[in-house]
């Protein structure tokens, strides 16, 4: 299939590859439309494309750029757990064995990065030769520089040398030892020549990511994306975007944000400001004032989910002035008690004030993000969410009110990584939908069954290898997963062990040899502090 490369506008000039440049395939395990909308994918492509010692070709599940010679490196950007079958499809398309142990010297090295792999790569450990843990700004240059030095070595020597680079994880050099085949992990033994622990690498500069490509074929048509902040200072106990990527960093205003937006406006009138908590940038009001100048009247502005406490007249005025009709805030629950457990620093009064400000300022819609199955949650907390939505409906009748709801999924590298999915969450989702439907509130639940699959991968270990392979035929669904577990019964722990069970505090975690930016003691402390509030 021919992809619409001709319609792309590049915000950088790719370098001319030198003679003998390393052929690299940079792949995204989804369609072009989805992949090209990923700021992380674009940003890494920009790093690769500006190196003269690399010849990079982009690939997606519906096609890609020409690959003039057999690639030496094939990389994947992994942002969603359920994309894994498409990784298998793309590997087969390039004639690469799915399992790293079956690859020979002539096969390319398969590497990957992104939040899924940085948090817990173990379910995918047998499919990747190399996994990059952390921020691409730190990892990509170092990885490629070292690869150039060992390019002519055999496969094993290459991997041993790469394993010495900070943040570069070579899974085959780490052997899990289990109490028994269906039991917990006892320990992980590293190769004698590999480091015992791999530290996630963190970019500490104030130059953050911006779009390198603008195209009408992106999921957000013709959008130019600007990363305003990275990580989040709120540290909600479930939140991977906060704990995995700490510390909280912000793009410089005069040297970063304003020049970046100016570059984007040269090629499009649509600007997206991204980050887990963009309005907590300390100079965000100044940025909004800058964007409200008459010269930017034609600009369309999109802003990621914002903190309710930061919704003020200036923010709403800016959104309305720049053709945004709705506002999204994450409240997590209508229960103030449960928000304290989560560490969501948000009062009922702040939520009501945000909604009133949105309506008064002329916005048309308000979307709330909530969760069910949160640790310590009770039926009273669920009713509190219903009450909140009903009160908002009465308070702001002119707003189109939408309530999105997901199921709590334990994520590696967060304080609640030891806690399983609450099996009552499915019924609570159904109850919310029934009650809110009577109130004129649009309810958009995420799939409970998909959440269980995400939990499996989030807390999984290498024994999931055959499960993931089987689900290519059985389907990436809870039904397919259950069928695969039934077929492999006795060869790994049951599904509930990974998904629903609460693990003991001193359990050896599958990712314990991989150190995030927050240490294990701090995660335990934050977990205990949150659960003590119940």
mmCIF file with all atom_site columns, C-alpha atoms in Angstrom, residues 184-323:
data_model
loop_
_atom_site.group_PDB
_atom_site.id
_atom_site.type_symbol
_atom_site.label_atom_id
_atom_site.label_alt_id
_atom_site.label_comp_id
_atom_site.label_asym_id
_atom_site.label_entity_id
_atom_site.label_seq_id
_atom_site.pdbx_PDB_ins_code
_atom_site.Cartn_x
_atom_site.Cartn_y
_atom_site.Cartn_z
_atom_site.occupancy
_atom_site.B_iso_or_equiv
_atom_site.pdbx_formal_charge
_atom_site.auth_seq_id
_atom_site.auth_comp_id
_atom_site.auth_asym_id
_atom_site.auth_atom_id
_atom_site.pdbx_PDB_model_num
ATOM 1   C CA . UNK A 1 184 ? 6.383   -16.364 41.969 1.00 0.00 ? 184 UNK A CA 1
ATOM 2   C CA . UNK A 1 185 ? 9.821   -15.195 40.860 1.00 0.00 ? 185 UNK A CA 1
ATOM 3   C CA . UNK A 1 186 ? 12.514  -15.927 43.416 1.00 0.00 ? 186 UNK A CA 1
ATOM 4   C CA . UNK A 1 187 ? 15.286  -13.842 41.869 1.00 0.00 ? 187 UNK A CA 1
ATOM 5   C CA . UNK A 1 188 ? 16.874  -12.792 38.577 1.00 0.00 ? 188 UNK A CA 1
ATOM 6   C CA . UNK A 1 189 ? 20.454  -13.784 37.810 1.00 0.00 ? 189 UNK A CA 1
ATOM 7   C CA . UNK A 1 190 ? 22.450  -11.525 35.462 1.00 0.00 ? 190 UNK A CA 1
ATOM 8   C CA . UNK A 1 191 ? 25.133  -12.721 33.043 1.00 0.00 ? 191 UNK A CA 1
ATOM 9   C CA . UNK A 1 192 ? 28.605  -12.326 34.642 1.00 0.00 ? 192 UNK A CA 1
ATOM 10  C CA . UNK A 1 193 ? 29.498  -9.638  32.088 1.00 0.00 ? 193 UNK A CA 1
ATOM 11  C CA . UNK A 1 194 ? 26.210  -7.711  32.335 1.00 0.00 ? 194 UNK A CA 1
ATOM 12  C CA . UNK A 1 195 ? 25.291  -5.104  34.959 1.00 0.00 ? 195 UNK A CA 1
ATOM 13  C CA . UNK A 1 196 ? 23.118  -6.415  37.793 1.00 0.00 ? 196 UNK A CA 1
ATOM 14  C CA . UNK A 1 197 ? 20.760  -3.450  37.536 1.00 0.00 ? 197 UNK A CA 1
ATOM 15  C CA . UNK A 1 198 ? 19.688  -1.208  34.659 1.00 0.00 ? 198 UNK A CA 1
ATOM 16  C CA . UNK A 1 199 ? 18.785  2.392   35.447 1.00 0.00 ? 199 UNK A CA 1
ATOM 17  C CA . UNK A 1 200 ? 16.131  4.196   33.430 1.00 0.00 ? 200 UNK A CA 1
ATOM 18  C CA . UNK A 1 201 ? 17.676  7.226   31.705 1.00 0.00 ? 201 UNK A CA 1
ATOM 19  C CA . UNK A 1 202 ? 16.117  10.653  32.225 1.00 0.00 ? 202 UNK A CA 1
ATOM 20  C CA . UNK A 1 203 ? 16.439  13.703  29.998 1.00 0.00 ? 203 UNK A CA 1
ATOM 21  C CA . UNK A 1 204 ? 16.942  16.635  32.354 1.00 0.00 ? 204 UNK A CA 1
ATOM 22  C CA . UNK A 1 205 ? 16.990  19.464  29.813 1.00 0.00 ? 205 UNK A CA 1
ATOM 23  C CA . UNK A 1 206 ? 14.190  21.961  29.220 1.00 0.00 ? 206 UNK A CA 1
ATOM 24  C CA . UNK A 1 207 ? 14.000  21.337  25.470 1.00 0.00 ? 207 UNK A CA 1
ATOM 25  C CA . UNK A 1 208 ? 11.100  18.910  25.076 1.00 0.00 ? 208 UNK A CA 1
ATOM 26  C CA . UNK A 1 209 ? 9.535   17.219  22.060 1.00 0.00 ? 209 UNK A CA 1
ATOM 27  C CA . UNK A 1 210 ? 7.793   18.963  19.174 1.00 0.00 ? 210 UNK A CA 1
ATOM 28  C CA . UNK A 1 211 ? 6.356   17.663  15.928 1.00 0.00 ? 211 UNK A CA 1
ATOM 29  C CA . UNK A 1 212 ? 8.818   16.865  13.196 1.00 0.00 ? 212 UNK A CA 1
ATOM 30  C CA . UNK A 1 213 ? 6.015   16.093  10.714 1.00 0.00 ? 213 UNK A CA 1
ATOM 31  C CA . UNK A 1 214 ? 2.648   17.703  9.990  1.00 0.00 ? 214 UNK A CA 1
ATOM 32  C CA . UNK A 1 215 ? 0.233   15.828  7.759  1.00 0.00 ? 215 UNK A CA 1
ATOM 33  C CA . UNK A 1 216 ? -3.484  15.837  6.889  1.00 0.00 ? 216 UNK A CA 1
ATOM 34  C CA . UNK A 1 217 ? -3.460  12.046  7.288  1.00 0.00 ? 217 UNK A CA 1
ATOM 35  C CA . UNK A 1 218 ? -2.768  12.068  11.037 1.00 0.00 ? 218 UNK A CA 1
ATOM 36  C CA . UNK A 1 219 ? -5.568  11.101  13.405 1.00 0.00 ? 219 UNK A CA 1
ATOM 37  C CA . UNK A 1 220 ? -5.509  14.770  14.478 1.00 0.00 ? 220 UNK A CA 1
ATOM 38  C CA . UNK A 1 221 ? -5.449  16.333  11.046 1.00 0.00 ? 221 UNK A CA 1
ATOM 39  C CA . UNK A 1 222 ? -2.633  18.809  10.353 1.00 0.00 ? 222 UNK A CA 1
ATOM 40  C CA . UNK A 1 223 ? -1.767  19.185  14.026 1.00 0.00 ? 223 UNK A CA 1
ATOM 41  C CA . UNK A 1 224 ? 1.595   20.471  15.226 1.00 0.00 ? 224 UNK A CA 1
ATOM 42  C CA . UNK A 1 225 ? 2.276   19.073  18.697 1.00 0.00 ? 225 UNK A CA 1
ATOM 43  C CA . UNK A 1 226 ? 4.297   20.774  21.436 1.00 0.00 ? 226 UNK A CA 1
ATOM 44  C CA . UNK A 1 227 ? 5.287   18.996  24.653 1.00 0.00 ? 227 UNK A CA 1
ATOM 45  C CA . UNK A 1 228 ? 4.764   21.608  27.355 1.00 0.00 ? 228 UNK A CA 1
ATOM 46  C CA . UNK A 1 229 ? 5.684   19.469  30.379 1.00 0.00 ? 229 UNK A CA 1
ATOM 47  C CA . UNK A 1 230 ? 6.991   15.962  30.986 1.00 0.00 ? 230 UNK A CA 1
ATOM 48  C CA . UNK A 1 231 ? 5.804   13.920  33.991 1.00 0.00 ? 231 UNK A CA 1
ATOM 49  C CA . UNK A 1 232 ? 3.374   15.306  36.574 1.00 0.00 ? 232 UNK A CA 1
ATOM 50  C CA . UNK A 1 233 ? 3.941   16.718  40.074 1.00 0.00 ? 233 UNK A CA 1
ATOM 51  C CA . UNK A 1 234 ? 0.625   15.382  41.403 1.00 0.00 ? 234 UNK A CA 1
ATOM 52  C CA . UNK A 1 235 ? 1.842   11.769  41.744 1.00 0.00 ? 235 UNK A CA 1
ATOM 53  C CA . UNK A 1 236 ? -1.539  10.041  41.770 1.00 0.00 ? 236 UNK A CA 1
ATOM 54  C CA . UNK A 1 237 ? -0.817  6.549   43.078 1.00 0.00 ? 237 UNK A CA 1
ATOM 55  C CA . UNK A 1 238 ? -1.912  4.691   39.931 1.00 0.00 ? 238 UNK A CA 1
ATOM 56  C CA . UNK A 1 239 ? -0.249  7.004   37.434 1.00 0.00 ? 239 UNK A CA 1
ATOM 57  C CA . UNK A 1 240 ? 2.515   5.656   35.221 1.00 0.00 ? 240 UNK A CA 1
ATOM 58  C CA . UNK A 1 241 ? 2.937   9.026   33.476 1.00 0.00 ? 241 UNK A CA 1
ATOM 59  C CA . UNK A 1 242 ? 3.963   10.557  36.785 1.00 0.00 ? 242 UNK A CA 1
ATOM 60  C CA . UNK A 1 243 ? 6.087   7.980   38.591 1.00 0.00 ? 243 UNK A CA 1
ATOM 61  C CA . UNK A 1 244 ? 7.846   6.474   35.570 1.00 0.00 ? 244 UNK A CA 1
ATOM 62  C CA . UNK A 1 245 ? 8.935   9.807   34.129 1.00 0.00 ? 245 UNK A CA 1
ATOM 63  C CA . UNK A 1 246 ? 9.836   11.886  37.185 1.00 0.00 ? 246 UNK A CA 1
ATOM 64  C CA . UNK A 1 247 ? 11.138  14.467  37.783 1.00 0.00 ? 247 UNK A CA 1
ATOM 65  C CA . UNK A 1 248 ? 8.577   16.966  36.521 1.00 0.00 ? 248 UNK A CA 1
ATOM 66  C CA . UNK A 1 249 ? 10.146  18.995  33.710 1.00 0.00 ? 249 UNK A CA 1
ATOM 67  C CA . UNK A 1 250 ? 8.911   21.999  31.788 1.00 0.00 ? 250 UNK A CA 1
ATOM 68  C CA . UNK A 1 251 ? 9.838   23.435  28.419 1.00 0.00 ? 251 UNK A CA 1
ATOM 69  C CA . UNK A 1 252 ? 11.464  26.843  28.543 1.00 0.00 ? 252 UNK A CA 1
ATOM 70  C CA . UNK A 1 253 ? 9.096   29.652  27.582 1.00 0.00 ? 253 UNK A CA 1
ATOM 71  C CA . UNK A 1 254 ? 11.227  32.105  25.609 1.00 0.00 ? 254 UNK A CA 1
ATOM 72  C CA . UNK A 1 255 ? 13.726  29.550  24.303 1.00 0.00 ? 255 UNK A CA 1
ATOM 73  C CA . UNK A 1 256 ? 11.353  26.593  23.877 1.00 0.00 ? 256 UNK A CA 1
ATOM 74  C CA . UNK A 1 257 ? 7.591   27.053  23.699 1.00 0.00 ? 257 UNK A CA 1
ATOM 75  C CA . UNK A 1 258 ? 7.291   30.352  21.832 1.00 0.00 ? 258 UNK A CA 1
ATOM 76  C CA . UNK A 1 259 ? 9.835   29.484  19.085 1.00 0.00 ? 259 UNK A CA 1
ATOM 77  C CA . UNK A 1 260 ? 8.302   26.011  18.734 1.00 0.00 ? 260 UNK A CA 1
ATOM 78  C CA . UNK A 1 261 ? 4.783   27.384  18.276 1.00 0.00 ? 261 UNK A CA 1
ATOM 79  C CA . UNK A 1 262 ? 6.103   29.931  15.785 1.00 0.00 ? 262 UNK A CA 1
ATOM 80  C CA . UNK A 1 263 ? 7.665   27.104  13.737 1.00 0.00 ? 263 UNK A CA 1
ATOM 81  C CA . UNK A 1 264 ? 4.421   25.176  13.757 1.00 0.00 ? 264 UNK A CA 1
ATOM 82  C CA . UNK A 1 265 ? 2.324   28.153  12.667 1.00 0.00 ? 265 UNK A CA 1
ATOM 83  C CA . UNK A 1 266 ? 4.464   28.494  9.558  1.00 0.00 ? 266 UNK A CA 1
ATOM 84  C CA . UNK A 1 267 ? 2.943   25.251  8.222  1.00 0.00 ? 267 UNK A CA 1
ATOM 85  C CA . UNK A 1 268 ? -0.433  24.831  9.955  1.00 0.00 ? 268 UNK A CA 1
ATOM 86  C CA . UNK A 1 269 ? -2.987  26.746  12.017 1.00 0.00 ? 269 UNK A CA 1
ATOM 87  C CA . UNK A 1 270 ? -3.616  23.852  14.419 1.00 0.00 ? 270 UNK A CA 1
ATOM 88  C CA . UNK A 1 271 ? -1.465  23.634  17.567 1.00 0.00 ? 271 UNK A CA 1
ATOM 89  C CA . UNK A 1 272 ? -1.693  20.943  20.248 1.00 0.00 ? 272 UNK A CA 1
ATOM 90  C CA . UNK A 1 273 ? -0.201  21.508  23.706 1.00 0.00 ? 273 UNK A CA 1
ATOM 91  C CA . UNK A 1 274 ? 0.638   18.146  25.273 1.00 0.00 ? 274 UNK A CA 1
ATOM 92  C CA . UNK A 1 275 ? 1.679   16.779  28.645 1.00 0.00 ? 275 UNK A CA 1
ATOM 93  C CA . UNK A 1 276 ? 0.142   15.009  31.649 1.00 0.00 ? 276 UNK A CA 1
ATOM 94  C CA . UNK A 1 277 ? -0.554  18.361  33.364 1.00 0.00 ? 277 UNK A CA 1
ATOM 95  C CA . UNK A 1 278 ? 0.085   21.198  30.930 1.00 0.00 ? 278 UNK A CA 1
ATOM 96  C CA . UNK A 1 279 ? -1.597  23.928  32.979 1.00 0.00 ? 279 UNK A CA 1
ATOM 97  C CA . UNK A 1 280 ? 0.891   23.350  35.801 1.00 0.00 ? 280 UNK A CA 1
ATOM 98  C CA . UNK A 1 281 ? 3.673   24.820  33.728 1.00 0.00 ? 281 UNK A CA 1
ATOM 99  C CA . UNK A 1 282 ? 4.669   27.795  35.933 1.00 0.00 ? 282 UNK A CA 1
ATOM 100 C CA . UNK A 1 283 ? 4.444   30.211  33.000 1.00 0.00 ? 283 UNK A CA 1
ATOM 101 C CA . UNK A 1 284 ? 1.267   28.796  31.476 1.00 0.00 ? 284 UNK A CA 1
ATOM 102 C CA . UNK A 1 285 ? -0.805  31.962  32.051 1.00 0.00 ? 285 UNK A CA 1
ATOM 103 C CA . UNK A 1 286 ? 1.890   33.971  30.269 1.00 0.00 ? 286 UNK A CA 1
ATOM 104 C CA . UNK A 1 287 ? 1.782   31.500  27.375 1.00 0.00 ? 287 UNK A CA 1
ATOM 105 C CA . UNK A 1 288 ? -2.006  31.877  27.081 1.00 0.00 ? 288 UNK A CA 1
ATOM 106 C CA . UNK A 1 289 ? -1.723  35.666  27.137 1.00 0.00 ? 289 UNK A CA 1
ATOM 107 C CA . UNK A 1 290 ? 0.867   35.446  24.371 1.00 0.00 ? 290 UNK A CA 1
ATOM 108 C CA . UNK A 1 291 ? -1.413  33.222  22.256 1.00 0.00 ? 291 UNK A CA 1
ATOM 109 C CA . UNK A 1 292 ? -4.339  35.620  22.665 1.00 0.00 ? 292 UNK A CA 1
ATOM 110 C CA . UNK A 1 293 ? -2.619  38.318  20.643 1.00 0.00 ? 293 UNK A CA 1
ATOM 111 C CA . UNK A 1 294 ? -4.549  39.317  17.486 1.00 0.00 ? 294 UNK A CA 1
ATOM 112 C CA . UNK A 1 295 ? -1.891  37.824  15.205 1.00 0.00 ? 295 UNK A CA 1
ATOM 113 C CA . UNK A 1 296 ? -2.907  34.348  16.430 1.00 0.00 ? 296 UNK A CA 1
ATOM 114 C CA . UNK A 1 297 ? -6.683  34.754  15.965 1.00 0.00 ? 297 UNK A CA 1
ATOM 115 C CA . UNK A 1 298 ? -6.806  32.138  13.190 1.00 0.00 ? 298 UNK A CA 1
ATOM 116 C CA . UNK A 1 299 ? -5.023  29.496  15.258 1.00 0.00 ? 299 UNK A CA 1
ATOM 117 C CA . UNK A 1 300 ? -6.902  26.386  16.398 1.00 0.00 ? 300 UNK A CA 1
ATOM 118 C CA . UNK A 1 301 ? -5.698  25.304  19.829 1.00 0.00 ? 301 UNK A CA 1
ATOM 119 C CA . UNK A 1 302 ? -6.025  21.906  21.508 1.00 0.00 ? 302 UNK A CA 1
ATOM 120 C CA . UNK A 1 303 ? -4.947  21.329  25.102 1.00 0.00 ? 303 UNK A CA 1
ATOM 121 C CA . UNK A 1 304 ? -4.592  17.978  26.847 1.00 0.00 ? 304 UNK A CA 1
ATOM 122 C CA . UNK A 1 305 ? -6.534  17.154  30.010 1.00 0.00 ? 305 UNK A CA 1
ATOM 123 C CA . UNK A 1 306 ? -6.106  19.911  32.609 1.00 0.00 ? 306 UNK A CA 1
ATOM 124 C CA . UNK A 1 307 ? -6.246  20.118  36.391 1.00 0.00 ? 307 UNK A CA 1
ATOM 125 C CA . UNK A 1 308 ? -9.615  21.385  37.578 1.00 0.00 ? 308 UNK A CA 1
ATOM 126 C CA . UNK A 1 309 ? -7.987  23.787  40.026 1.00 0.00 ? 309 UNK A CA 1
ATOM 127 C CA . UNK A 1 310 ? -6.234  25.568  37.139 1.00 0.00 ? 310 UNK A CA 1
ATOM 128 C CA . UNK A 1 311 ? -9.376  26.235  35.102 1.00 0.00 ? 311 UNK A CA 1
ATOM 129 C CA . UNK A 1 312 ? -9.856  29.998  35.119 1.00 0.00 ? 312 UNK A CA 1
ATOM 130 C CA . UNK A 1 313 ? -11.323 32.714  32.904 1.00 0.00 ? 313 UNK A CA 1
ATOM 131 C CA . UNK A 1 314 ? -8.083  33.150  30.964 1.00 0.00 ? 314 UNK A CA 1
ATOM 132 C CA . UNK A 1 315 ? -7.886  29.459  30.042 1.00 0.00 ? 315 UNK A CA 1
ATOM 133 C CA . UNK A 1 316 ? -11.525 29.256  28.970 1.00 0.00 ? 316 UNK A CA 1
ATOM 134 C CA . UNK A 1 317 ? -11.314 32.529  27.042 1.00 0.00 ? 317 UNK A CA 1
ATOM 135 C CA . UNK A 1 318 ? -8.256  31.232  25.188 1.00 0.00 ? 318 UNK A CA 1
ATOM 136 C CA . UNK A 1 319 ? -9.913  27.937  24.286 1.00 0.00 ? 319 UNK A CA 1
ATOM 137 C CA . UNK A 1 320 ? -13.077 29.621  23.001 1.00 0.00 ? 320 UNK A CA 1
ATOM 138 C CA . UNK A 1 321 ? -11.090 32.225  21.084 1.00 0.00 ? 321 UNK A CA 1
ATOM 139 C CA . UNK A 1 322 ? -9.114  29.458  19.366 1.00 0.00 ? 322 UNK A CA 1
ATOM 140 C CA . UNK A 1 323 ? -12.013 27.219  18.311 1.00 0.00 ? 323 UNK A CA 1
#
